[in-house]
Coordinates of N, CA, C and O in Angstrom, one line a residue:
X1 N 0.8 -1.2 0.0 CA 0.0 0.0 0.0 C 0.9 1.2 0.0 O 0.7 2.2 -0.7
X2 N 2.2 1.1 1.2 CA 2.7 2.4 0.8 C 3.6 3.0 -0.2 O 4.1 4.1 -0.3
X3 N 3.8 1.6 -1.2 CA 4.8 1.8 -2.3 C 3.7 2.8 -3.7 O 3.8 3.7 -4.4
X4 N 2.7 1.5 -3.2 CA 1.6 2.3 -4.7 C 1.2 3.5 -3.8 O 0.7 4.2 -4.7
X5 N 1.0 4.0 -3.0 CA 0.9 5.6 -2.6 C 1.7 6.5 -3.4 O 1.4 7.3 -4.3
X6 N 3.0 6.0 -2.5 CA 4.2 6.3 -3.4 C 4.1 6.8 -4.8 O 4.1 8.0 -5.1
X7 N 4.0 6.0 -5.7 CA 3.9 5.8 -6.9 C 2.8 7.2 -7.5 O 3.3 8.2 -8.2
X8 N 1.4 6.9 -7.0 CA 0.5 8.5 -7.6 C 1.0 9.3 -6.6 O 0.0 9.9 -6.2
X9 N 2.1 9.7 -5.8 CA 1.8 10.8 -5.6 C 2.8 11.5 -6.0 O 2.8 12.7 -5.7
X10 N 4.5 10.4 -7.2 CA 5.4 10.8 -7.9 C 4.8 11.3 -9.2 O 5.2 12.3 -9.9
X11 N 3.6 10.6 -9.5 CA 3.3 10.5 -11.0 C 2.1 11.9 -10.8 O 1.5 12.4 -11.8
X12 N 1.8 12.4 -9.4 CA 1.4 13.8 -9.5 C 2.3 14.9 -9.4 O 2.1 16.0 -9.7
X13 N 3.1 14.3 -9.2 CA 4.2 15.7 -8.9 C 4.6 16.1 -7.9 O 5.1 17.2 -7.8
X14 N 4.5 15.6 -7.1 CA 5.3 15.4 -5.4 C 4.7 16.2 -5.2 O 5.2 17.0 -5.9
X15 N 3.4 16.8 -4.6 CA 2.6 17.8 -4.5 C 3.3 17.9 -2.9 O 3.7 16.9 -2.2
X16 N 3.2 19.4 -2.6 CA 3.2 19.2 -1.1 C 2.8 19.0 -0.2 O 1.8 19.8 0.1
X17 N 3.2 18.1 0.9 CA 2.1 17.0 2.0 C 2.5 16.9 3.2 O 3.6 16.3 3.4
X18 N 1.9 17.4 4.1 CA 2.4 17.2 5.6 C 2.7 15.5 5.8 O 2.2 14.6 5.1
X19 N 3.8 15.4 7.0 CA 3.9 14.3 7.7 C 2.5 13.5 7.9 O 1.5 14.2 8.2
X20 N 2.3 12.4 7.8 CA 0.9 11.2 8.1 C 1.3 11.1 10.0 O 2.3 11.2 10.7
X21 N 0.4 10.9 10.2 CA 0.0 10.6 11.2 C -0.5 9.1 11.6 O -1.2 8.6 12.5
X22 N -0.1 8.7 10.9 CA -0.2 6.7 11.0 C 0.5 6.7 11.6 O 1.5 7.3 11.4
X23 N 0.2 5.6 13.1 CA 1.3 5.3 13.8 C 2.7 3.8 13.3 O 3.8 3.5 13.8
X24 N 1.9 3.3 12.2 CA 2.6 2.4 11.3 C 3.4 3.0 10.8 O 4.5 2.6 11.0
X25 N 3.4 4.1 9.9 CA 4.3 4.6 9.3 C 5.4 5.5 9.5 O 5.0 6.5 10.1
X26 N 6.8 5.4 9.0 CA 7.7 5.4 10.5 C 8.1 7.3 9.2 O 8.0 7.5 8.0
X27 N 8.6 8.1 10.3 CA 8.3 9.6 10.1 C 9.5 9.6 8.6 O 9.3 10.2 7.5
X28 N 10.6 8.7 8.8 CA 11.7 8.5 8.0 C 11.1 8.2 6.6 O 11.6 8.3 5.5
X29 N 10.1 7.8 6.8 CA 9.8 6.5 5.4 C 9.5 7.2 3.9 O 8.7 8.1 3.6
X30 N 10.4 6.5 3.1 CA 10.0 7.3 1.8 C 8.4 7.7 1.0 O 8.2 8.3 0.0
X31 N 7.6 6.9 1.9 CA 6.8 7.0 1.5 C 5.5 8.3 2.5 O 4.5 9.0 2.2
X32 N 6.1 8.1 3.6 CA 5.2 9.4 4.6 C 4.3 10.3 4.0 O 3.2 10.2 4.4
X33 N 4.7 11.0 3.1 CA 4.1 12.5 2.8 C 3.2 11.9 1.6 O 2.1 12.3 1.2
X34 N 3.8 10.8 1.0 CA 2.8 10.5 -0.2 C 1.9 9.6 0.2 O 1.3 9.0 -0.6
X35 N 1.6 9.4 1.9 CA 0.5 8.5 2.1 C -0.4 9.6 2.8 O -1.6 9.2 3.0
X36 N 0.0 11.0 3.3 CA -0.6 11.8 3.6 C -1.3 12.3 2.6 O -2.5 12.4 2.5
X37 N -0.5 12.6 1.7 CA -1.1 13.3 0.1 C -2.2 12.6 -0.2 O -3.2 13.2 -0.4
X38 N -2.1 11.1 -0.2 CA -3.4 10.0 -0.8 C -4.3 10.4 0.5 O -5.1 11.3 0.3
X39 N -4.2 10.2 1.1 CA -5.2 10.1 2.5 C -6.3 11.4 2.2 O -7.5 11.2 2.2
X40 N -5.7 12.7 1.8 CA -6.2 14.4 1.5 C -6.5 14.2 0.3 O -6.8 15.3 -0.2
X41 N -6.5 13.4 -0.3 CA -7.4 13.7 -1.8 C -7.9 12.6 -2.2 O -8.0 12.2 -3.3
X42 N -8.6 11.7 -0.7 CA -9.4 11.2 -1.0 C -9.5 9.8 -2.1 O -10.4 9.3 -2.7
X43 N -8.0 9.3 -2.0 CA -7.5 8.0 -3.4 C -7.6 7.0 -2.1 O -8.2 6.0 -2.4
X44 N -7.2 7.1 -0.7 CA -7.0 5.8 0.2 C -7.5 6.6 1.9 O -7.5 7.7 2.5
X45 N -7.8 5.4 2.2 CA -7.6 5.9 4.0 C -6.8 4.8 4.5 O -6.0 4.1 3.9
X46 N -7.4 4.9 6.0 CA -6.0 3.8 6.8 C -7.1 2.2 7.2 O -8.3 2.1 7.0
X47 N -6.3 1.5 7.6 CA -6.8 0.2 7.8 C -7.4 0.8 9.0 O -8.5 0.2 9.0
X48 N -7.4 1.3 9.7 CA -7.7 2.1 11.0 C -8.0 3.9 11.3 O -7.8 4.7 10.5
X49 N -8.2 4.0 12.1 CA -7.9 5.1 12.4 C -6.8 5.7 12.8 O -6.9 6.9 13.1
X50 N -5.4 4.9 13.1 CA -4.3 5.3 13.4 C -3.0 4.8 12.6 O -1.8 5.2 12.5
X51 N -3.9 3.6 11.8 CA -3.4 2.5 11.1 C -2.9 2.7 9.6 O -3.6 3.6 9.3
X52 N -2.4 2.4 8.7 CA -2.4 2.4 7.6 C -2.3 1.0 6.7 O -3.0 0.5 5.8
X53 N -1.4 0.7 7.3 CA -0.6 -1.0 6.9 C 0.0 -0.9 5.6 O -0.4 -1.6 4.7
X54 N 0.9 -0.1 5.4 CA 2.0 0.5 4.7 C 2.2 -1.0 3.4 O 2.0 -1.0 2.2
X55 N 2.6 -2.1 4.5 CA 3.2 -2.6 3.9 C 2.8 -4.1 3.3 O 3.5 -4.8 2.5
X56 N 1.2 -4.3 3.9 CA 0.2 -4.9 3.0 C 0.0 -4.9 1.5 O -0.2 -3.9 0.9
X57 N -0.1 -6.1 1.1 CA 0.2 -6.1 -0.4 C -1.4 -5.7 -1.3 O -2.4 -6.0 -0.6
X58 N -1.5 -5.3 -2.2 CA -2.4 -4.6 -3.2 C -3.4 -5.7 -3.4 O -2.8 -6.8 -3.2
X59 N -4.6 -5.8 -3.7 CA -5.2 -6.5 -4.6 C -5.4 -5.7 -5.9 O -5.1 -4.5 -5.9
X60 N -5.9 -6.3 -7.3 CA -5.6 -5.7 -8.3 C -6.9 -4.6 -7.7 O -6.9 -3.4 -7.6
X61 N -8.0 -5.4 -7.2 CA -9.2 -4.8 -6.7 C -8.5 -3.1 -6.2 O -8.7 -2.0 -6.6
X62 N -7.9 -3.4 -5.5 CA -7.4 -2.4 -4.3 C -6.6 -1.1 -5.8 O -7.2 0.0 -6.0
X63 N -5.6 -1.4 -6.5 CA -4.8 -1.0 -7.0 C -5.7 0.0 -8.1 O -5.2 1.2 -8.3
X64 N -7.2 -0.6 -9.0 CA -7.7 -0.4 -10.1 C -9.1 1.0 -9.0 O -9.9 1.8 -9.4
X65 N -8.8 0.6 -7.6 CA -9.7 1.5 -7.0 C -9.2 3.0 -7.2 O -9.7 4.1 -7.7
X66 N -7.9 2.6 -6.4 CA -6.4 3.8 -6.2 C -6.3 4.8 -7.5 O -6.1 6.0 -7.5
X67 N -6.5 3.9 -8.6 CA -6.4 4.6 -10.0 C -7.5 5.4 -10.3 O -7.5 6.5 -10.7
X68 N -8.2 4.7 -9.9 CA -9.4 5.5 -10.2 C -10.0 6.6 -9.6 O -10.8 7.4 -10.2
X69 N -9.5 6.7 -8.3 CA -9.7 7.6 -7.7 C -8.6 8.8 -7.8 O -8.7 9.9 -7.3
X70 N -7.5 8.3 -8.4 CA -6.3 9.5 -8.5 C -6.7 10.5 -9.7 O -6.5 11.7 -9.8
X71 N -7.5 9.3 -10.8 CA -7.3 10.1 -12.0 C -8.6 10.6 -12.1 O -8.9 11.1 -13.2
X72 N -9.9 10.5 -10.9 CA -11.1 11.7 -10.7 C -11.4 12.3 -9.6 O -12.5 12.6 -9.1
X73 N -9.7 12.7 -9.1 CA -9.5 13.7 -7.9 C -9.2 15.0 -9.1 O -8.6 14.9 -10.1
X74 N -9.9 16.2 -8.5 CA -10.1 17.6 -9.0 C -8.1 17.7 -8.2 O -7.8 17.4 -7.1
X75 N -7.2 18.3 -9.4 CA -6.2 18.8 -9.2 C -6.4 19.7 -7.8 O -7.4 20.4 -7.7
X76 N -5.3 19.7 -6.9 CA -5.3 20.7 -5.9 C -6.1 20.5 -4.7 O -5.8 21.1 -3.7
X77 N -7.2 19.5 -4.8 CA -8.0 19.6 -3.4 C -7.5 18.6 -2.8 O -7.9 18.4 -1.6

């Protein structure tokens, strides 16, 4: 999960994104700001409320959701 975050939030343009607040995801992690970014525009939430599970693997289900929701998020919000 936190690699394909990763992934749309390179292929947006590293938009700017506060630190996540998942207690899973560790403050270092390359992927931090691009799982905040997804979280604020509405492409993913967390397994939890404090949770994310970074490192849980995709279903295509999961992956074709992510997409879809990256590419009918309004730029900027």
């Amino acid at each position: 999960r936190g690699q394909t975050m990763l992934y749309l939030y390179l292929l947006a343009g590293s938009p700017a994104a506060e630190p996540t607040t998942f207690t899973d995801v560790a403050a270092d992690s390359v992927y931090n700001r691009a799982i905040s970014w997804a979280v604020t525009q509405g492409i993913t939430t967390g397994k939890t409320e404090t949770t994310f599970a970074p490192d849980e693997i995709c279903t295509r289900g999961h992956i074709v959701t992510f997409l879809y929701r990256a590419e009918n998020t309004p730029a900027g919000e």
